[in-house]
mmCIF file of C-alpha atoms in Angstrom:
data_model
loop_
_atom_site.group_PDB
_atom_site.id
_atom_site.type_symbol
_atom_site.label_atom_id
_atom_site.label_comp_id
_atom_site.label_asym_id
_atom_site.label_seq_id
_atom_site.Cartn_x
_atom_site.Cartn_y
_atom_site.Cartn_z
ATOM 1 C CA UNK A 1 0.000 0.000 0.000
ATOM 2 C CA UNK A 2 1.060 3.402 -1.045
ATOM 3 C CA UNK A 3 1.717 5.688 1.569
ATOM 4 C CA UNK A 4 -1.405 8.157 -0.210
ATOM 5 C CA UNK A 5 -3.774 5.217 -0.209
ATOM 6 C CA UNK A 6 -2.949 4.457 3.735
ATOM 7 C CA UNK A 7 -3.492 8.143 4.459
ATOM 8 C CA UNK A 8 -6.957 7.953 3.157
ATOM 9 C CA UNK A 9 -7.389 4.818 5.145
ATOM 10 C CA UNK A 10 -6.847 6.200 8.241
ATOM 11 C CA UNK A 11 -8.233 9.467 7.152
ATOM 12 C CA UNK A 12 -11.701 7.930 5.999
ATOM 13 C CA UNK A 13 -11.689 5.603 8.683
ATOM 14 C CA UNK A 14 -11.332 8.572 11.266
ATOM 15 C CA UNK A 15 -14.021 10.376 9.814
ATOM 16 C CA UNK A 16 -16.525 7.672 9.925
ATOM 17 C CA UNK A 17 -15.744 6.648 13.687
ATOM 18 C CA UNK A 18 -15.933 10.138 14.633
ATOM 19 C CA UNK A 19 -18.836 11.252 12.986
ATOM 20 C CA UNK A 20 -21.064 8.125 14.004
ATOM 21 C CA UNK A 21 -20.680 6.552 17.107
ATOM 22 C CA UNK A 22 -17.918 8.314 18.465
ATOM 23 C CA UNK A 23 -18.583 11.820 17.491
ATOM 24 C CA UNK A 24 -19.144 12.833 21.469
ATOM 25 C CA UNK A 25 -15.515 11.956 22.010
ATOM 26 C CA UNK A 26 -14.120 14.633 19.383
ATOM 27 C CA UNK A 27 -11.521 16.453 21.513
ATOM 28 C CA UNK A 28 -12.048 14.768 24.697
ATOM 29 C CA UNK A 29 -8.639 13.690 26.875
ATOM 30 C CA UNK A 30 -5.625 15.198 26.446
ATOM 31 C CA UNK A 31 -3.629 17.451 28.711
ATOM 32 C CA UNK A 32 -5.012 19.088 31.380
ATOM 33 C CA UNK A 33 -8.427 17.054 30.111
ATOM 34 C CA UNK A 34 -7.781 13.083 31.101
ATOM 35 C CA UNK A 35 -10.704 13.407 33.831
ATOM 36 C CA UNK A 36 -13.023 13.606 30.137
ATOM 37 C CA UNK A 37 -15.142 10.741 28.983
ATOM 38 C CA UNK A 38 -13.167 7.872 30.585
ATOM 39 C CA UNK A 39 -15.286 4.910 29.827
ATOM 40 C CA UNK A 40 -16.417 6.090 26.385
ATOM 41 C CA UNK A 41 -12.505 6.419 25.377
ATOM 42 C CA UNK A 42 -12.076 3.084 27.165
ATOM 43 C CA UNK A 43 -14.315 2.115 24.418
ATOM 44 C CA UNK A 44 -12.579 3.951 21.929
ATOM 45 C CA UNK A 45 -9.082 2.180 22.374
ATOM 46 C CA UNK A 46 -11.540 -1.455 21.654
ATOM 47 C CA UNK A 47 -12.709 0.351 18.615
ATOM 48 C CA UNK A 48 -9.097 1.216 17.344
ATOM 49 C CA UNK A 49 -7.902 -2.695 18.055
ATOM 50 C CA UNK A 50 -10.896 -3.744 16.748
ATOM 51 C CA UNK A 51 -9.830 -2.000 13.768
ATOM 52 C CA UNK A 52 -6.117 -3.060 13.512
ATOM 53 C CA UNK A 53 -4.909 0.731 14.180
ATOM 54 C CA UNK A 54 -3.177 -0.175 17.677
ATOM 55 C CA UNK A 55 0.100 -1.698 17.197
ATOM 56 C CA UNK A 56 1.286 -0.472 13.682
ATOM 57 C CA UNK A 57 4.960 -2.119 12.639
ATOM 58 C CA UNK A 58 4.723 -4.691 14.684
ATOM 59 C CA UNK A 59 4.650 -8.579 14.174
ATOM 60 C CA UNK A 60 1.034 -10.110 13.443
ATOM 61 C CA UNK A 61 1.613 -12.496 15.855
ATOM 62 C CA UNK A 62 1.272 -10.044 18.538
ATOM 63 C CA UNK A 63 -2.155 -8.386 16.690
ATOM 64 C CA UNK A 64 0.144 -5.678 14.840
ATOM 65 C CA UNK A 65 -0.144 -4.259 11.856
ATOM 66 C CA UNK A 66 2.458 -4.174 8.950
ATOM 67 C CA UNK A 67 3.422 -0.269 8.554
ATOM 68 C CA UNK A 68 6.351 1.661 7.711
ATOM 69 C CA UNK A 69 7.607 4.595 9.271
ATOM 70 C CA UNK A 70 6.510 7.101 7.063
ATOM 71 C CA UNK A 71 3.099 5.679 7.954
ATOM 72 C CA UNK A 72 3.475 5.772 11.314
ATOM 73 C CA UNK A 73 3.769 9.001 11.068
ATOM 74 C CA UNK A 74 0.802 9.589 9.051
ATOM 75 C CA UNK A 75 -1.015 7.866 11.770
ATOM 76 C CA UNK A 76 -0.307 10.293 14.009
ATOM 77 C CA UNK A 77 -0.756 13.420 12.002
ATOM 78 C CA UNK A 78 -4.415 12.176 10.947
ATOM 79 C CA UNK A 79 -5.261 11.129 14.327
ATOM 80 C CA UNK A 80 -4.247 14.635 15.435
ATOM 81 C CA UNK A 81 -5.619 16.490 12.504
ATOM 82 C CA UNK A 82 -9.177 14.218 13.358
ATOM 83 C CA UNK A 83 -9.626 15.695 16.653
ATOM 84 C CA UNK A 84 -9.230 12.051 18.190
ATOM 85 C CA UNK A 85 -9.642 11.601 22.080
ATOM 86 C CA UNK A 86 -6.606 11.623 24.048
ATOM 87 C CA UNK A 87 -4.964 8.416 24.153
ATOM 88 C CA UNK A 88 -5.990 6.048 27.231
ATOM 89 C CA UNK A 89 -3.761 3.800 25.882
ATOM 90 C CA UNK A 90 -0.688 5.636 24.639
ATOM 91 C CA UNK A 91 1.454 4.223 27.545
ATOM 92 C CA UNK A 92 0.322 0.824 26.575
ATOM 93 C CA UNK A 93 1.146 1.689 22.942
ATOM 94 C CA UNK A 94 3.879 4.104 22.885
ATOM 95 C CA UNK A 95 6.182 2.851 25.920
ATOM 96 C CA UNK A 96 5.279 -0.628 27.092
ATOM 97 C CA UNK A 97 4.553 -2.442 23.571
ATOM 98 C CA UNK A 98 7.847 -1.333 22.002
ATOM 99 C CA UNK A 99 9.843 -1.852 25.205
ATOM 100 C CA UNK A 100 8.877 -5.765 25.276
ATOM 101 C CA UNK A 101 8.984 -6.300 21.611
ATOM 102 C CA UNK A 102 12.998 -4.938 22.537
ATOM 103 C CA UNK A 103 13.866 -6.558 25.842
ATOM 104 C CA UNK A 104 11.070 -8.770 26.562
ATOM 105 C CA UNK A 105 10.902 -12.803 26.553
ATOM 106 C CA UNK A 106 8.942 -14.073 23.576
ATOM 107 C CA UNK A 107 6.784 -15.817 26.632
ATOM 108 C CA UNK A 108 5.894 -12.064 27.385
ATOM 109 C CA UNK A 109 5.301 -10.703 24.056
ATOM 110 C CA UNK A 110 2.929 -13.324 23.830
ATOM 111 C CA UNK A 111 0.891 -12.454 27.102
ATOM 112 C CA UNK A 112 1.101 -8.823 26.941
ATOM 113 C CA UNK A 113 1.154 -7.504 23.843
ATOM 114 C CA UNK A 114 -2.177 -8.762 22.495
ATOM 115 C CA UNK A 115 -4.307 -7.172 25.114
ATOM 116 C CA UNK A 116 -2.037 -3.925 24.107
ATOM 117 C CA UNK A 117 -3.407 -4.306 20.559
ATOM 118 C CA UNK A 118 -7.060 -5.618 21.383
ATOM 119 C CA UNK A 119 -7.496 -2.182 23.287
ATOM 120 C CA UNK A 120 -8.370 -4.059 26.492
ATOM 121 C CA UNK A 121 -5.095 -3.775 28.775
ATOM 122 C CA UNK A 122 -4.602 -0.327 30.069
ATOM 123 C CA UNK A 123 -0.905 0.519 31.478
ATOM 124 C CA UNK A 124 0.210 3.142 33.527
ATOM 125 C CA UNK A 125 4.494 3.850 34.088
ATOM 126 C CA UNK A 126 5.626 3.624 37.906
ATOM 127 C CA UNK A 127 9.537 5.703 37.714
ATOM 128 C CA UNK A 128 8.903 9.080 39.457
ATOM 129 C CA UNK A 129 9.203 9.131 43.515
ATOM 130 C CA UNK A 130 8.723 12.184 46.142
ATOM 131 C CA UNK A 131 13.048 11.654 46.316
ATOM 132 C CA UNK A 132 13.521 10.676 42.284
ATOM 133 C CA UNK A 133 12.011 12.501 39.714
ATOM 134 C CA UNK A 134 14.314 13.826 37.546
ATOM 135 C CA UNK A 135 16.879 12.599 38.917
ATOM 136 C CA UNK A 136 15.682 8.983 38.644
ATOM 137 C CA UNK A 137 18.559 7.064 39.232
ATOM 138 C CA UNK A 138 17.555 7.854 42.960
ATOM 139 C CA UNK A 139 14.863 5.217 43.043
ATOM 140 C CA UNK A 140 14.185 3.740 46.390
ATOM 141 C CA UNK A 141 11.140 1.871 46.095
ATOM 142 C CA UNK A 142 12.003 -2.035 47.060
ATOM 143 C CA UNK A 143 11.120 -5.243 45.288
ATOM 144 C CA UNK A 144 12.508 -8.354 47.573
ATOM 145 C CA UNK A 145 12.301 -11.676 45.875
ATOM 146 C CA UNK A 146 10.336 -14.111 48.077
ATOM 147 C CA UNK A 147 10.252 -17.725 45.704
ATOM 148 C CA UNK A 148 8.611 -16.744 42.393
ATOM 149 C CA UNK A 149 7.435 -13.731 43.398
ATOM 150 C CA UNK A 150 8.431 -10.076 44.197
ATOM 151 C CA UNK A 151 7.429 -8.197 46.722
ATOM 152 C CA UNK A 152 7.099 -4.570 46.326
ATOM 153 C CA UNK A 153 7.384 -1.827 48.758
ATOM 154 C CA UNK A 154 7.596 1.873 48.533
ATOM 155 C CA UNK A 155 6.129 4.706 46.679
ATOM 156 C CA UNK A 156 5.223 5.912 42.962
ATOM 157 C CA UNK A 157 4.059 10.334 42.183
ATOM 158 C CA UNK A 158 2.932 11.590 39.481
ATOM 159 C CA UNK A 159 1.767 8.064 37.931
ATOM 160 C CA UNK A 160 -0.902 9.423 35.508
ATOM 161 C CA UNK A 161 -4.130 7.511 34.707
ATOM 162 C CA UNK A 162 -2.765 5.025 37.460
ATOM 163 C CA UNK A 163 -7.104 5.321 38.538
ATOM 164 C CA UNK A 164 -7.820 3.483 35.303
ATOM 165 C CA UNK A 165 -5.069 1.348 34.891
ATOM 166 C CA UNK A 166 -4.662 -2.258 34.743
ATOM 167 C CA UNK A 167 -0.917 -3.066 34.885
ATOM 168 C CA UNK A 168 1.918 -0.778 36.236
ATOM 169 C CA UNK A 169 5.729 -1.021 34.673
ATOM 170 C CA UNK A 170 7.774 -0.327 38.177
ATOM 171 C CA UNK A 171 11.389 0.632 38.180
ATOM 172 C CA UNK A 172 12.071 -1.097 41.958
ATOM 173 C CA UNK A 173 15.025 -1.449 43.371
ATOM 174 C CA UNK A 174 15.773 -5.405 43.736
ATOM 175 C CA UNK A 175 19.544 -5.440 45.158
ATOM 176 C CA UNK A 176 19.280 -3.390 48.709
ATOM 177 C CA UNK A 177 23.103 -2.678 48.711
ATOM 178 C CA UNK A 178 22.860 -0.676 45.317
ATOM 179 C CA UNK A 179 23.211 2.495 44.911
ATOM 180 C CA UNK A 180 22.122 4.628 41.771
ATOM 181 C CA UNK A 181 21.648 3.035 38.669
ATOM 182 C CA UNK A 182 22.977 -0.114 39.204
ATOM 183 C CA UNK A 183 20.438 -2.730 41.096
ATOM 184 C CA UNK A 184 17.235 -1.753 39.459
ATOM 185 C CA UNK A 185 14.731 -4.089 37.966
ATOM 186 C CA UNK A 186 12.094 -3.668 35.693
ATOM 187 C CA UNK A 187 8.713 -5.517 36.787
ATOM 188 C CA UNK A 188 5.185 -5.572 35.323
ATOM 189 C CA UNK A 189 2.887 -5.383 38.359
ATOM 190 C CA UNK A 190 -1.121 -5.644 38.032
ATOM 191 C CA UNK A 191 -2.859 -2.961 39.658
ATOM 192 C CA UNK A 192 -5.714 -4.921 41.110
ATOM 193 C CA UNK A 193 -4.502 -6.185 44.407
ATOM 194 C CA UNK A 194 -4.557 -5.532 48.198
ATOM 195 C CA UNK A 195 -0.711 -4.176 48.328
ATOM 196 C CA UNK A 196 -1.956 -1.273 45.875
ATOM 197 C CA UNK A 197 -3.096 2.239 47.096
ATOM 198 C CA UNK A 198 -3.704 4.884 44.433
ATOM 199 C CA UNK A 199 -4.469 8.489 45.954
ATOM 200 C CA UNK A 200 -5.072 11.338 42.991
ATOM 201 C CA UNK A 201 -3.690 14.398 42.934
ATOM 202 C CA UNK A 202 -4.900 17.813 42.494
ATOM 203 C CA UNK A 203 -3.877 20.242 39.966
ATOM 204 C CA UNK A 204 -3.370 23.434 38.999
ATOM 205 C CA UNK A 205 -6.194 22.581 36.612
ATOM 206 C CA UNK A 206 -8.721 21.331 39.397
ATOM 207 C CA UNK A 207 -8.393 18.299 38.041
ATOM 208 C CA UNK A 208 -6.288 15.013 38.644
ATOM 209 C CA UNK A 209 -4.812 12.991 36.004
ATOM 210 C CA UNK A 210 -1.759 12.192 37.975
ATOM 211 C CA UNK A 211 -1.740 10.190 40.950
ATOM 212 C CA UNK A 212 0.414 8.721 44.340
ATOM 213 C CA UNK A 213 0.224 5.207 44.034
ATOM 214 C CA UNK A 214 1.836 3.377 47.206
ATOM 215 C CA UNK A 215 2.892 -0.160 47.322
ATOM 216 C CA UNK A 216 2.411 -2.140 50.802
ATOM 217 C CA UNK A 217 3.352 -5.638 49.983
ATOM 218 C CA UNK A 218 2.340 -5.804 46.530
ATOM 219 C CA UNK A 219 3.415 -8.882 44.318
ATOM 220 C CA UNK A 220 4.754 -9.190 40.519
ATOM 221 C CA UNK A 221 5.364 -12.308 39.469
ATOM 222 C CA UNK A 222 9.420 -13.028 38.707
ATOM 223 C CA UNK A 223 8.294 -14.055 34.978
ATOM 224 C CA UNK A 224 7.128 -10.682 34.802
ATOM 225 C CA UNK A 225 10.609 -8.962 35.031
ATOM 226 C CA UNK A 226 11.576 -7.154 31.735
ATOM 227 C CA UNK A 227 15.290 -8.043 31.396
ATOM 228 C CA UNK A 228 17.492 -9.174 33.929
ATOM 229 C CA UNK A 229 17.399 -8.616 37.652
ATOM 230 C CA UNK A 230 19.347 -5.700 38.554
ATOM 231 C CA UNK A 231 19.674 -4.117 34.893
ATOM 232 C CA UNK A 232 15.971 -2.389 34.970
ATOM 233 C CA UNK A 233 17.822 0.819 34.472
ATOM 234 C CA UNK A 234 18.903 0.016 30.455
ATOM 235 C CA UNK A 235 15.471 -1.066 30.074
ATOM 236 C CA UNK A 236 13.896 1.796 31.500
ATOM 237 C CA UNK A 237 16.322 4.317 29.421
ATOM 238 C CA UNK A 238 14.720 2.057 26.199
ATOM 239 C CA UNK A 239 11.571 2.667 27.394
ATOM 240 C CA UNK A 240 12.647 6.832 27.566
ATOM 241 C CA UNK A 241 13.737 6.525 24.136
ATOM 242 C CA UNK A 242 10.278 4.891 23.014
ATOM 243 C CA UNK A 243 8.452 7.434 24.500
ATOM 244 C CA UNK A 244 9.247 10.835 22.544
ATOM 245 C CA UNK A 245 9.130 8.069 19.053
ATOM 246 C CA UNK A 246 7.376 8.700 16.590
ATOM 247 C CA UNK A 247 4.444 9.191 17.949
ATOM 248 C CA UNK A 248 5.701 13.173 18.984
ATOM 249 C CA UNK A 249 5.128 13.969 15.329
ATOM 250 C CA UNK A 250 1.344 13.675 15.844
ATOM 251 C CA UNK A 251 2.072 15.447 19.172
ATOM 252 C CA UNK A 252 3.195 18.578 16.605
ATOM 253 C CA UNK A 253 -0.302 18.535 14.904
ATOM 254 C CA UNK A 254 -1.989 18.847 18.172
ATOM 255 C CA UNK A 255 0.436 21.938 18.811
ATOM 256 C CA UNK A 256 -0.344 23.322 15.293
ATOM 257 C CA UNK A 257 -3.897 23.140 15.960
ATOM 258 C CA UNK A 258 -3.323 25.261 19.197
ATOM 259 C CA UNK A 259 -1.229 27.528 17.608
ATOM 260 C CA UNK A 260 -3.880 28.403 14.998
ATOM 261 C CA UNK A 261 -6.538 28.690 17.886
ATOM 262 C CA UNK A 262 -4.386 31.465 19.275
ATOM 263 C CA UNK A 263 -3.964 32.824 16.204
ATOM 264 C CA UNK A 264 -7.028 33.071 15.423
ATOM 265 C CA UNK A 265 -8.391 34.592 18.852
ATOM 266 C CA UNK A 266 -5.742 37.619 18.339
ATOM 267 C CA UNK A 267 -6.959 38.141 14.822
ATOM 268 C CA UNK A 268 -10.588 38.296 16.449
ATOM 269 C CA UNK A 269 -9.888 40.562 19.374
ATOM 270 C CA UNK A 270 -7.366 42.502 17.889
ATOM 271 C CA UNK A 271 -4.698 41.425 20.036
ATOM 272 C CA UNK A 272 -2.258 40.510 16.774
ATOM 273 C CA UNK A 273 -2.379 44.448 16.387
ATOM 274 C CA UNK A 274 0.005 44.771 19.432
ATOM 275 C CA UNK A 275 3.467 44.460 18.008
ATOM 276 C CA UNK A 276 4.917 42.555 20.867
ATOM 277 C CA UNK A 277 2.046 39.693 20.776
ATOM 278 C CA UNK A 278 2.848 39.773 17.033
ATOM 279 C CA UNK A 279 5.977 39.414 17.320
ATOM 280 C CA UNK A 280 5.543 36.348 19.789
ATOM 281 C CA UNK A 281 2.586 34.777 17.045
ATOM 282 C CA UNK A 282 5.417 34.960 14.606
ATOM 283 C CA UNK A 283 7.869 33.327 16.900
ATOM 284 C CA UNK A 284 5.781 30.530 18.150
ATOM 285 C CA UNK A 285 5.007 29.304 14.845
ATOM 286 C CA UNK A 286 8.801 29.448 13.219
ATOM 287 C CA UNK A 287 9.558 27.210 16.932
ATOM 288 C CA UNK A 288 7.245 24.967 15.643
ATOM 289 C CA UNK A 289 8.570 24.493 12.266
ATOM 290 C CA UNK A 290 12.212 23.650 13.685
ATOM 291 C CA UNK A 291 10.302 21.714 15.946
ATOM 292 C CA UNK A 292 9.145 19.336 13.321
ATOM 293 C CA UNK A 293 12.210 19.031 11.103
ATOM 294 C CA UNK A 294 14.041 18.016 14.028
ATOM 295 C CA UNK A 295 11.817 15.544 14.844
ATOM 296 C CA UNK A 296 11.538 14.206 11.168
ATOM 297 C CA UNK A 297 15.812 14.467 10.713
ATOM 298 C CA UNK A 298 16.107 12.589 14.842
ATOM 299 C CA UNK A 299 13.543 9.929 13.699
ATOM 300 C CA UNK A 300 14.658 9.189 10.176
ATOM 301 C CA UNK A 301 18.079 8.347 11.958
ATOM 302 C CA UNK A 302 17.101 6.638 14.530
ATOM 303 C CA UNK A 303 14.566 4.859 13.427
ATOM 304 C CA UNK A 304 11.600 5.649 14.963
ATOM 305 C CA UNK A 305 12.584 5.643 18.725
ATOM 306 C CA UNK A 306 15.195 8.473 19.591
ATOM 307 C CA UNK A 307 18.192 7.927 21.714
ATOM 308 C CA UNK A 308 18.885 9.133 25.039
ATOM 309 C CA UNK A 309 20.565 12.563 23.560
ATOM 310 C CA UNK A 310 17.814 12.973 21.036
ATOM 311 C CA UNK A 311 15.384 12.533 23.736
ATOM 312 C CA UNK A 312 16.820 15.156 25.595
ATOM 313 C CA UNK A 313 16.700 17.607 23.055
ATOM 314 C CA UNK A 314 13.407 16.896 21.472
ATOM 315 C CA UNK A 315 12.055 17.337 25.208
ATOM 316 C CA UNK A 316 13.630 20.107 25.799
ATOM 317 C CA UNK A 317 12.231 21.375 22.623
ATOM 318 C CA UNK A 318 8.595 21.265 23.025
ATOM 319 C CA UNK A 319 8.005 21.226 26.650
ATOM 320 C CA UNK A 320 9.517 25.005 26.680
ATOM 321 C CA UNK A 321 7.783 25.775 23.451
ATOM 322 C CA UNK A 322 4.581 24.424 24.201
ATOM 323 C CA UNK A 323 5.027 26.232 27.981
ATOM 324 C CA UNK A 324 5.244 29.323 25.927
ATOM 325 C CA UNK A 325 2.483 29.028 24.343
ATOM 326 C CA UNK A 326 0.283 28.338 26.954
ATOM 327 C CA UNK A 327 1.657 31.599 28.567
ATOM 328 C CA UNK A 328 1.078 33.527 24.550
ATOM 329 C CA UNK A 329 -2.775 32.253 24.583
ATOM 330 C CA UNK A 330 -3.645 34.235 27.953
ATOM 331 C CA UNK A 331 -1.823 37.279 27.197
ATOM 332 C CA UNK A 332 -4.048 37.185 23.853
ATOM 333 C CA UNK A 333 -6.921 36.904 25.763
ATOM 334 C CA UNK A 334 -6.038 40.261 28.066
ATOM 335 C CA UNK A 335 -7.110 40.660 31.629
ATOM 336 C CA UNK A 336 -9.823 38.196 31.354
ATOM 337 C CA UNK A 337 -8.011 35.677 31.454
ATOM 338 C CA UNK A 338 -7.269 36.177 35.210
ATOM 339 C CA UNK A 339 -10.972 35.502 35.696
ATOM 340 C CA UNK A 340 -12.708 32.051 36.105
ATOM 341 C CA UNK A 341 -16.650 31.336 36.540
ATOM 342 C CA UNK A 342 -17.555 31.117 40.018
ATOM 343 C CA UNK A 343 -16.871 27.343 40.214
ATOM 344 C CA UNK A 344 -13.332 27.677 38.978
ATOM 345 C CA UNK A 345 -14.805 27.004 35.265
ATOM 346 C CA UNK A 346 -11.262 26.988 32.976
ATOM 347 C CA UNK A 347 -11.230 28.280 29.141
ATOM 348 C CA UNK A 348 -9.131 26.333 27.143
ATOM 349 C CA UNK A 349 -6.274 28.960 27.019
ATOM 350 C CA UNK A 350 -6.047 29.131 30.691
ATOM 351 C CA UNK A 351 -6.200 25.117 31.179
ATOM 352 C CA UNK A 352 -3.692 25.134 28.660
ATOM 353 C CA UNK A 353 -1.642 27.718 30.132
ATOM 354 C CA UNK A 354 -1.628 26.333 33.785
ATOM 355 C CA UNK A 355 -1.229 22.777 32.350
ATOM 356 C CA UNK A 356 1.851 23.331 30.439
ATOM 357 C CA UNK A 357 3.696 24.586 33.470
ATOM 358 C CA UNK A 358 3.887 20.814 34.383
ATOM 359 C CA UNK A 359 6.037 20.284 30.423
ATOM 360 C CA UNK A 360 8.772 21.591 31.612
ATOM 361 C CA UNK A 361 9.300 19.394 34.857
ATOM 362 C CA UNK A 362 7.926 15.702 33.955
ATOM 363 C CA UNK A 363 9.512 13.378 32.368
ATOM 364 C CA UNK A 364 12.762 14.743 33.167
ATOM 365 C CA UNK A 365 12.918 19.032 33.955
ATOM 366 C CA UNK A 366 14.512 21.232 31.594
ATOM 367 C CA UNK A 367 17.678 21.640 34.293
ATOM 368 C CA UNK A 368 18.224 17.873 33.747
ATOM 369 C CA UNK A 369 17.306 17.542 29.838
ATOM 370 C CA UNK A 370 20.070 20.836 29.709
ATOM 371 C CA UNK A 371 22.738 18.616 32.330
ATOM 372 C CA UNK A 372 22.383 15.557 29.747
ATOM 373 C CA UNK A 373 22.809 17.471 27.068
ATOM 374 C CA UNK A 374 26.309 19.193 28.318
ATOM 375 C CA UNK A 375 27.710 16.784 29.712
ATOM 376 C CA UNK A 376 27.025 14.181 26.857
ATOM 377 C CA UNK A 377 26.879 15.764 24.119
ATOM 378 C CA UNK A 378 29.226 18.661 24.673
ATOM 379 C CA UNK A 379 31.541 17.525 27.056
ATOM 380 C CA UNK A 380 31.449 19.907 29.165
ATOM 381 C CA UNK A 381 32.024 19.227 33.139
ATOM 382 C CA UNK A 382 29.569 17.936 35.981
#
């Protein structure tokens, strides 16, 4: 297939989901909007594995899809361009699948990856602690092996859609004599069970997409390690690289579509009159032109997942871009945007402008992206 006639696949298909019986989920999800429509996108990620589009590139075995990477990508930019929902199973997708079909046994391919594809397992990622976020080397949640079984104790923040999630990939700490990176082990745990806590978290936002999730006892099975015990960390830097893939092309449409909704709000209130704001307009969309041939040069190198380097710098990228923006889209709006309804009602510029604060610090701050970046790339000194 031509990579025109699998663009009007996905495009036609799209279009017909969207209009019929998903047409209420049009725009739901997202940042700052995961508490939207939960079980109706539940029911959305069935309908895409239903389909075949979950799992594109990899092996049938596994309920994939044959694809190249030029239609990857056009996967992504007509599922942003549609309007889609917001992803309840782009950790499933994006992270887990690709870091099993990499490290994982061919016994686990074959029990986790078709309910990735089928739509039906939901995954959340357990790295960031209240003492390791960034800096997650510093991981200090414990897994003790007990038999054929670990035993998992400590705590996971800023797990998002943990609430709704059916299996957790844990970074734990198996060797208690380790320090930093070496020691770690990578474990699929299921969420279901008595050792499991999950507490959410309020945001800026009012809402809570991210969560605590504390582990008292809790047990993953020692067939469920990804990789050898004690070298979780090179699995969990794969499993970095997977997620700002391919997939952060599509990511670009979404930001092109927000662009042109501040663009078009300054046209209508005359903000784009104001030199400076135009100025910024100008600014924000020539950042998100580099933005994309980056991306497009990183990927056709790599691939399709980036390396730890061109992580760095793609994150770096549009977490202070799209951070930016979100600050652009108020000032456009004036000094109504420092008011909200009397039940702390958001617009969509001030959502996304209290949102995007959090770009710039998960998955690795902008101080840490910058540190990789020196020291690795550069050379330049602790």
């Amino acid at each position: 297939m031509s990579d025109e006639q699998f663009r009007a696949e996905i495009r036609g298909w799209l279009h017909e989901a969207l209009t019929g019986p998903f047409a209420e989920a049009v725009g739901t999800g997202g940042e700052g909007r995961e508490h939207e429509a939960h079980e109706l996108r539940r029911e959305w990620e069935r309908h895409l594995g239903r389909a075949g589009w979950i799992g594109l590139g990899w092996p049938s075995e596994y309920g994939g899809r044959p694809a190249t990477m030029a239609q990857q990508v056009i996967y992504h930019e007509e599922y942003a361009r549609a309007g889609a929902p917001g992803r309840l199973g782009h950790m499933s997708e994006q992270l887990l699948g690709p870091t099993l079909l990499a490290f994982g046994t061919p016994e686990q391919k074959a029990r986790f990856l078709p309910g990735i594809t089928s739509g039906e397992d939901i995954w959340c990622q357990g790295y960031s602690e209240p003492g390791a976020g960034s800096d997650l080397a510093g991981v200090r949640t414990r897994a003790e092996r007990r038999g054929d079984s670990y035993v998992i104790t400590g705590q996971k923040v800023w797990t998002s859609l943990a609430h709704l999630a059916d299996w957790c990939f844990v970074l734990c700490r198996t060797d208690p004599d380790s320090t930093r990176h070496a020691g770690l082990s990578y474990l699929l745990v299921p969420m279901d069970q008595p050792g499991i806590t999950v507490r959410p978290i309020t945001q800026l936002t009012g809402t809570s997409e991210f969560n605590e999730v504390f582990f008292d006892g809790a047990v993953a099975a020692v067939e469920h390690r990804v990789g050898a015990e004690g070298e979780g960390w090179k699995v969990a830097m794969g499993t970095l690289g997977f997620e700002r893939g391919v997939s952060t092309l599509g990511q670009q449409i979404g930001f092109r579509r927000r662009l042109d909704a501040v663009i078009a709000r300054a046209h209508e209130n005359g903000a784009w009159q104001e030199p400076a704001l135009r100025d910024r307009l100008v600014e924000a969309y020539i950042g998100l032109e580099v933005m994309r041939h980056s991306a497009v040069r990183l990927l056709a190198s790599a691939g399709g997942g980036l390396s730890g380097l061109e992580a760095s710098i793609s994150k770096l990228q549009w977490a202070t871009w799209n951070r930016s923006l979100g600050e652009l889209a108020v000032d456009v709006e004036g000094a109504g945007a420092l008011l909200t309804g009397p039940e702390y009602e958001l617009d969509d510029a001030q959502t996304h402008f209290l949102f995007s604060r959090a770009n710039t610090i998960y998955g690795g701050s902008n101080e840490i992206q910058r540190n990789i970046i020196a020291e690795r790339l550069l050379g330049l000194p602790r």
